[in-house]
Structure formats: C-alpha cells, structure tokens
Amino acid sequence: MSNRMWGGRFASGPDAIMEAINASIDFDRRLYAQDIAGSIAHATMLAEQGILTIPDKDAIVKGLETIKGEIEAGTFTFSRALEDIHMNVEARLKEIIGEPAGRLHTARSRNDQVATDFRLFVRDGIDRFIAGIAALQMALVVRAEDEADTILPGFTHLQNAQPVSLGHHLLAYVEMLGRDAGRFADARRRLNESPLGAAALAGTPWPIDRDMTARALGFDRPSANSLDAVSDRDFVLETLAAASICAMHLSRMAEELVIWSSSQFGFVRLSDRFSTGSSIMPQKRNPDAAELVRAKIGRIVGALNALILVMKGLPLAYAKDTQEDKEVTFDAFDALELSLAAMTGMVGDLVFDRARMRASADAGFSTATDLADWLVREAGIPFREAHHITGRAVALAEARGCGLDGLTIEDFKTVDARIDSRVHKVLSVEASVKSRRSYGGTAPDNVRTQVARWKGLLG
Ligand code: ARG
C-alpha cells in the first residue's frame, strides 16, 4: 500500500528496508506533546485568519486533545508505516474527526512542524537543566556553610599544595555550575524563535499570522528567514555544547568523590543510598553512582559530535539528515538530567571525615608558602630569596621527619638567622587558611560571605 499522505504520486508502498531506515516514530513519539501544542496553535491561528472555519478548528483542537489523552494513557497505536509522530497524529485525527483533519496541514509542512517541535523539546530540556543545576548548587551551598571551617588539603598536580576550607572547595563547583546555567540560559534566548509558518522552505501564500503562533507557543518572535528556520539545528548544538561542559564539571566532581571515598584518602563516605556492594567481596562499598556520572559525558559529547557531523556540509534547506538530530539528543538529555539528580543526591548524603582531612592537610609542608610570605613581610626579604630559604627549611624538616611547625626556633636559625619565634604563628594550617582573605580566597569568613551571596542568588 502506498503511503496515504502522498499516495497520489506513488504506485507502490516502500520497501521494508526503506521503512526501517526512514521511520522515526520509534523515537520521535517523545515529541508528541510539543507536536500537539504546535498543531493547536496552528489551527487556532488558521481560524483566526479565516483560513479554517471555527467548527473545523474546534473539531481539530478537540481531536488533538483526545489524541494527547490516548498517548498518555498508553492506548494510542503507533504505526511505523506512518513514519513519524506528525503523520501518526494526523492519521489518528482523521479517524476521530474525519474530513476536517485534512485541513490542519494548510500553510504548514512537516519541515517547519518538526523544527518547531524540536525547539520546544530542547527548550523544555534547558528549563529542566537550569532547575537541576540550581538544586545541585543549593545542595553544595548548604554543605559549604557547615564546612567553612573544615580544613582540607588543597591540591595542585594532585599533590598537597596549600590548605583550603572544604566549604571553599565545594563552592568552586557552585561557581562552575553557575556558568553552566548561564550557558543554557544564553542558548535558550537564541533558540526562542518560532519556525512555524516557514512551511516547507519558502514560506506560504496563505495570510498566516506567525506572531500569533509564536506567542501561543511561548516564543519571543517568529524566525525571520524560512530557509534558515527549517534547516538549521544550531540551537541543539549549542545546547549540547553547554550540556557537554556541564557534564565535564560533573565528571570532575564525580572523580573527586571516587578518589576521596577510597580507603587511601578516606575523606568522605558515600551513603548506602548511593553506593553498591560487590557480589564477591563482602567488604566492598563502591561509588558506582559517582563513576557513572564521571562517565556520562561520553554520551553527551558523543551526541554533540554526532550532530555536528550530521549538519556539516548540508545544503539549504531541509534534508532528511536532520532526522538524525533526535535520538542522540534524547539520550544526551536523559544522561545529563540523571547525572544532575544523582550528584545532588550524593552531595546531600556525603559524610565528611574532618579529622582525616585535617591530618592530611598537615602533610606535605603545606604551609611553606606561609613561611615564605612571613620572611617577605617580617624580614623584608625579596620573595625569590624567601622561596630559597623556605626550601632549605622544608629540606631540614624532611630530614628531621617532622612538619615545618615541628622545627624549633634553633632549627630555623640554622636555616636563616633572620627568622624568629613569631614565625610559629603562621605555620599551622588553620592560620594559613584564615590568612587568605584576598577576594576569592579561602578564608572561612570569605566562604561565609559567598555562601550568603549564593543563597540570595538561588533564592
Ligand atoms: N520525521 C522528519 C524529521 O524528523 C519530519 C520532517 C519530514 N520532512 C520531510 N520533508 N520528509 O525530520
């Protein structure tokens, strides 16, 4: 049987392989709500413009609402022969309301229809990401507030560098996530133009009102060029790029949870709710959720790669290539949403081992920079020379098997006579952290200020 939507031109139906490669209904059924909303906006506008009669419009809208109910109740029968969500809905509409169903597609094409549906879907996704990011930020801010005075070794090269406040460390991710949300918001602003009414590619002779449909669907304006409107997918690419960066941040955070929860570090314990056991080793607690969040970026960047390659070299205007935009996007969106939720759950449940962090912060001569700063400040020594003197003090402490604050004043005098007993005040990790009051620095008071700022921003 030839397809009933274009049967006039065709003598035979498609080969089974053709149907298999062409049909998108198995995945684009996820666009049903957007598709129906778009059709309702279109029919309403057509009636307003006198292109559809009011009774036809009413029948169409009522029929579409019925179909939405059927899909949500799981009673709708999707058909591969009908290719995609657009034709499945329209064919069912015909069954329910008869002849007026055939008038819905006046002044419209599946090309502007799918572009509209997908923009709406991506926009909904962005809104969920922004909300998910805010929830994770809030979870981090709440933990940061309690851990402003907790001392953690700060690392560079994953080697002990300088002690920092755990609250400061957590707030670093809050900043990254804030930029992620900003990127999604930027993408949303550019995305928010309505392709509906661009029709197949060239616009339409019908006296449609594109401002009206744009408004009805929550778009800021109709898109200004019909060729662009039906063919570009940069709005998805931009969103996937933002998603990739966000997933990268989550992956970094997840990696720290994996490292910190190892018995070697022992900084943190993940809750039972977010850990798994081993089927053979009874003692094991594995950070599977963190590992999966660490890994999900693979799919998300994969989707960005896949779609940017689909789009590369595509001539104007619509081409079926763009049907390949959906599966990877759905998969990437699901992955990011789940990652955000899993990370929020994990952060809320973390049990920090403050004593262990504190002890670890002491290791590795982490207050050496404080000694060098003291030499500059109190003895007027240039920083480069102070760096050398401190290096000698570190070597001596290492030989003695103690920390810098374990050296006696006599020890220090053998390193440099200008050092006096006041130096001991700056050698503790607590003093070091407290002293870093420069804007953006790790001092606990700074952390409390930033916690208050973020609480205000996150409402
Ligand atoms: N399923 C199609 C897609 O996702 C809808 C548009 C079809 N347009 C066409 N001219 N064949 O792109």
Tab-separated table of N, CA, C and O in Angstrom, residues 215-278:
chain	number	residue	atom	x	y	z
A	215	ARG	N	3.694	33.550	19.720
A	215	ARG	CA	3.262	33.927	21.071
A	215	ARG	C	2.593	32.743	21.776
A	215	ARG	O	2.880	32.460	22.935
A	216	ALA	N	1.718	32.065	21.060
A	216	ALA	CA	0.972	30.957	21.666
A	216	ALA	C	1.916	29.862	22.172
A	216	ALA	O	1.605	29.164	23.140
A	217	LEU	N	3.055	29.715	21.524
A	217	LEU	CA	3.988	28.651	21.905
A	217	LEU	C	5.115	29.165	22.812
A	217	LEU	O	6.079	28.451	23.079
A	218	GLY	N	4.990	30.402	23.248
A	218	GLY	CA	5.983	30.942	24.181
A	218	GLY	C	7.285	31.363	23.533
A	218	GLY	O	8.295	31.544	24.207
A	219	PHE	N	7.267	31.533	22.199
A	219	PHE	CA	8.469	32.035	21.522
A	219	PHE	C	8.483	33.560	21.584
A	219	PHE	O	7.437	34.203	21.683
A	220	ASP	N	9.673	34.141	21.497
A	220	ASP	CA	9.782	35.598	21.556
A	220	ASP	C	9.349	36.249	20.246
A	220	ASP	O	8.886	37.378	20.223
A	221	ARG	N	9.539	35.539	19.123
A	221	ARG	CA	9.230	36.111	17.810
A	221	ARG	C	9.286	34.998	16.774
A	221	ARG	O	9.887	33.945	17.053
A	222	PRO	N	8.729	35.218	15.597
A	222	PRO	CA	8.932	34.239	14.526
A	222	PRO	C	10.332	34.407	13.933
A	222	PRO	O	10.881	35.507	13.933
A	223	SER	N	10.893	33.327	13.428
A	223	SER	CA	12.208	33.409	12.782
A	223	SER	C	12.069	34.177	11.477
A	223	SER	O	11.052	34.092	10.793
A	224	ALA	N	13.108	34.914	11.107
A	224	ALA	CA	12.993	35.882	10.013
A	224	ALA	C	13.270	35.297	8.635
A	224	ALA	O	12.987	35.930	7.621
A	225	ASN	N	13.841	34.099	8.581
A	225	ASN	CA	14.174	33.518	7.272
A	225	ASN	C	13.716	32.074	7.229
A	225	ASN	O	14.155	31.243	8.025
A	226	SER	N	12.824	31.785	6.269
A	226	SER	CA	12.196	30.463	6.236
A	226	SER	C	13.196	29.338	5.942
A	226	SER	O	13.069	28.233	6.463
A	227	LEU	N	14.203	29.618	5.124
A	227	LEU	CA	15.204	28.584	4.785
A	227	LEU	C	16.011	28.218	6.021
A	227	LEU	O	16.262	27.038	6.317
A	228	ASP	N	16.409	29.235	6.732
A	228	ASP	CA	17.145	29.037	7.986
A	228	ASP	C	16.272	28.277	8.987
A	228	ASP	O	16.719	27.325	9.633
A	229	ALA	N	15.011	28.697	9.086
A	229	ALA	CA	14.119	28.157	10.122
A	229	ALA	C	13.933	26.645	10.004
A	229	ALA	O	13.907	25.940	11.015
A	230	VAL	N	13.799	26.137	8.776
A	230	VAL	CA	13.524	24.706	8.639
A	230	VAL	C	14.788	23.861	8.625
A	230	VAL	O	14.716	22.647	8.791
A	231	SER	N	15.933	24.486	8.411
A	231	SER	CA	17.103	23.641	8.182
A	231	SER	C	18.146	23.668	9.281
A	231	SER	O	18.830	22.667	9.481
A	232	ASP	N	18.290	24.751	10.002
A	232	ASP	CA	19.413	24.752	10.947
A	232	ASP	C	19.048	24.060	12.255
A	232	ASP	O	17.880	24.027	12.657
A	233	ARG	N	20.053	23.480	12.861
A	233	ARG	CA	19.883	22.853	14.180
A	233	ARG	C	20.927	23.392	15.143
A	233	ARG	O	21.302	22.719	16.104
A	234	ASP	N	21.366	24.617	14.907
A	234	ASP	CA	22.399	25.152	15.800
A	234	ASP	C	21.892	25.279	17.234
A	234	ASP	O	22.661	25.184	18.181
A	235	PHE	N	20.577	25.437	17.388
A	235	PHE	CA	20.031	25.551	18.749
A	235	PHE	C	20.262	24.272	19.554
A	235	PHE	O	20.461	24.329	20.762
A	236	VAL	N	20.235	23.129	18.879
A	236	VAL	CA	20.517	21.867	19.576
A	236	VAL	C	22.016	21.755	19.847
A	236	VAL	O	22.426	21.348	20.938
A	237	LEU	N	22.809	22.124	18.846
A	237	LEU	CA	24.262	22.020	19.007
A	237	LEU	C	24.739	22.864	20.172
A	237	LEU	O	25.561	22.432	20.988
A	238	GLU	N	24.193	24.076	20.243
A	238	GLU	CA	24.593	24.972	21.315
A	238	GLU	C	24.202	24.388	22.676
A	238	GLU	O	24.969	24.458	23.642
A	239	THR	N	23.028	23.805	22.722
A	239	THR	CA	22.559	23.213	23.975
A	239	THR	C	23.414	21.993	24.336
A	239	THR	O	23.769	21.798	25.505
A	240	LEU	N	23.758	21.189	23.325
A	240	LEU	CA	24.610	20.030	23.594
A	240	LEU	C	26.024	20.459	23.994
A	240	LEU	O	26.682	19.778	24.780
A	241	ALA	N	26.465	21.585	23.453
A	241	ALA	CA	27.784	22.099	23.860
A	241	ALA	C	27.735	22.531	25.324
A	241	ALA	O	28.630	22.209	26.110
A	242	ALA	N	26.671	23.231	25.684
A	242	ALA	CA	26.514	23.626	27.094
A	242	ALA	C	26.392	22.382	27.972
A	242	ALA	O	26.964	22.316	29.068
A	243	ALA	N	25.660	21.385	27.474
A	243	ALA	CA	25.492	20.139	28.235
A	243	ALA	C	26.837	19.426	28.402
A	243	ALA	O	27.129	18.850	29.454
A	244	SER	N	27.659	19.475	27.358
A	244	SER	CA	28.967	18.821	27.421
A	244	SER	C	29.844	19.475	28.491
A	244	SER	O	30.525	18.788	29.262
A	245	ILE	N	29.818	20.784	28.537
A	245	ILE	CA	30.642	21.491	29.523
A	245	ILE	C	30.118	21.194	30.929
A	245	ILE	O	30.891	20.925	31.855
A	246	CYS	N	28.815	21.205	31.075
A	246	CYS	CA	28.219	20.893	32.378
A	246	CYS	C	28.583	19.453	32.787
A	246	CYS	O	28.965	19.196	33.932
A	247	ALA	N	28.486	18.534	31.843
A	247	ALA	CA	28.819	17.131	32.136
A	247	ALA	C	30.294	16.993	32.503
A	247	ALA	O	30.667	16.151	33.327
A	248	MET	N	31.138	17.832	31.902
A	248	MET	CA	32.559	17.827	32.235
A	248	MET	C	32.746	18.257	33.692
A	248	MET	O	33.527	17.654	34.441
A	249	HIS	N	32.010	19.284	34.102
A	249	HIS	CA	32.109	19.708	35.509
A	249	HIS	C	31.631	18.603	36.446
A	249	HIS	O	32.256	18.330	37.477
A	250	LEU	N	30.533	17.970	36.079
A	250	LEU	CA	30.020	16.885	36.929
A	250	LEU	C	31.021	15.735	36.977
A	250	LEU	O	31.190	15.082	38.016
A	251	SER	N	31.688	15.503	35.866
A	251	SER	CA	32.665	14.424	35.803
A	251	SER	C	33.856	14.716	36.725
A	251	SER	O	34.363	13.821	37.415
A	252	ARG	N	34.270	15.956	36.769
A	252	ARG	CA	35.371	16.323	37.677
A	252	ARG	C	34.948	16.119	39.134
A	252	ARG	O	35.694	15.588	39.950
A	253	MET	N	33.758	16.572	39.428
A	253	MET	CA	33.247	16.443	40.795
A	253	MET	C	33.129	14.966	41.167
A	253	MET	O	33.501	14.547	42.268
A	254	ALA	N	32.623	14.182	40.229
A	254	ALA	CA	32.448	12.748	40.472
A	254	ALA	C	33.793	12.075	40.710
A	254	ALA	O	33.939	11.224	41.595
A	255	GLU	N	34.781	12.476	39.936
A	255	GLU	CA	36.128	11.908	40.097
A	255	GLU	C	36.655	12.187	41.507
A	255	GLU	O	37.277	11.333	42.139
A	256	GLU	N	36.399	13.380	42.011
A	256	GLU	CA	36.865	13.681	43.373
A	256	GLU	C	36.155	12.801	44.397
A	256	GLU	O	36.766	12.365	45.375
A	257	LEU	N	34.884	12.550	44.159
A	257	LEU	CA	34.174	11.676	45.107
A	257	LEU	C	34.753	10.264	45.060
A	257	LEU	O	34.879	9.597	46.090
A	258	VAL	N	35.102	9.813	43.876
A	258	VAL	CA	35.695	8.471	43.752
A	258	VAL	C	37.028	8.432	44.505
A	258	VAL	O	37.286	7.523	45.306
A	259	ILE	N	37.843	9.442	44.280
A	259	ILE	CA	39.164	9.464	44.947
A	259	ILE	C	38.996	9.636	46.459
A	259	ILE	O	39.599	8.911	47.249
A	260	TRP	N	38.180	10.593	46.831
A	260	TRP	CA	38.039	10.909	48.256
A	260	TRP	C	37.434	9.764	49.055
A	260	TRP	O	37.663	9.642	50.252
A	261	SER	N	36.619	8.945	48.399
A	261	SER	CA	35.977	7.857	49.147
A	261	SER	C	36.843	6.587	49.176
A	261	SER	O	36.475	5.604	49.797
A	262	SER	N	37.994	6.620	48.510
A	262	SER	CA	38.886	5.450	48.559
A	262	SER	C	39.464	5.312	49.963
A	262	SER	O	39.541	6.298	50.713
A	263	SER	N	39.882	4.104	50.330
A	263	SER	CA	40.427	3.965	51.693
A	263	SER	C	41.752	4.706	51.821
A	263	SER	O	42.128	5.114	52.911
A	264	GLN	N	42.450	4.934	50.703
A	264	GLN	CA	43.704	5.683	50.772
A	264	GLN	C	43.447	7.133	51.196
A	264	GLN	O	44.170	7.682	52.012
A	265	PHE	N	42.445	7.752	50.643
A	265	PHE	CA	42.114	9.125	51.032
A	265	PHE	C	41.231	9.127	52.281
A	265	PHE	O	41.558	9.751	53.264
A	266	GLY	N	40.100	8.460	52.172
A	266	GLY	CA	39.185	8.387	53.312
A	266	GLY	C	38.625	9.736	53.752
A	266	GLY	O	38.311	9.943	54.912
A	267	PHE	N	38.484	10.669	52.831
A	267	PHE	CA	37.958	11.997	53.195
A	267	PHE	C	36.450	11.980	53.350
A	267	PHE	O	35.873	12.832	54.013
A	268	VAL	N	35.808	11.050	52.680
A	268	VAL	CA	34.364	11.121	52.604
A	268	VAL	C	33.794	9.716	52.512
A	268	VAL	O	34.454	8.779	52.041
A	269	ARG	N	32.587	9.581	53.036
A	269	ARG	CA	31.871	8.323	52.888
A	269	ARG	C	30.583	8.615	52.123
A	269	ARG	O	29.838	9.531	52.468
A	270	LEU	N	30.360	7.844	51.065
A	270	LEU	CA	29.106	7.975	50.318
A	270	LEU	C	28.043	7.164	51.049
A	270	LEU	O	28.350	6.135	51.650
A	271	SER	N	26.817	7.618	50.964
A	271	SER	CA	25.758	6.927	51.691
A	271	SER	C	25.443	5.582	51.043
A	271	SER	O	25.755	5.346	49.877
A	272	ASP	N	24.813	4.710	51.821
A	272	ASP	CA	24.356	3.428	51.271
A	272	ASP	C	23.451	3.653	50.063
A	272	ASP	O	23.457	2.876	49.114
A	273	ARG	N	22.679	4.729	50.128
A	273	ARG	CA	21.725	5.008	49.044
A	273	ARG	C	22.417	5.224	47.709
A	273	ARG	O	21.819	5.072	46.657
A	274	PHE	N	23.670	5.669	47.765
A	274	PHE	CA	24.389	5.954	46.526
A	274	PHE	C	25.661	5.118	46.379
A	274	PHE	O	26.621	5.539	45.752
A	275	SER	N	25.670	3.943	46.994
A	275	SER	CA	26.816	3.046	46.846
A	275	SER	C	26.292	1.668	46.473
A	275	SER	O	25.115	1.375	46.618
A	276	THR	N	27.204	0.826	46.022
A	276	THR	CA	26.827	-0.560	45.746
A	276	THR	C	27.850	-1.462	46.414
A	276	THR	O	28.958	-1.044	46.753
A	277	GLY	N	27.461	-2.711	46.591
A	277	GLY	CA	28.385	-3.704	47.132
A	277	GLY	C	28.968	-4.528	46.003
A	277	GLY	O	28.706	-4.290	44.837
A	278	SER	N	29.751	-5.495	46.385
A	278	SER	CA	30.342	-6.400	45.397
A	278	SER	C	29.727	-7.776	45.578
A	278	SER	O	29.422	-8.184	46.694
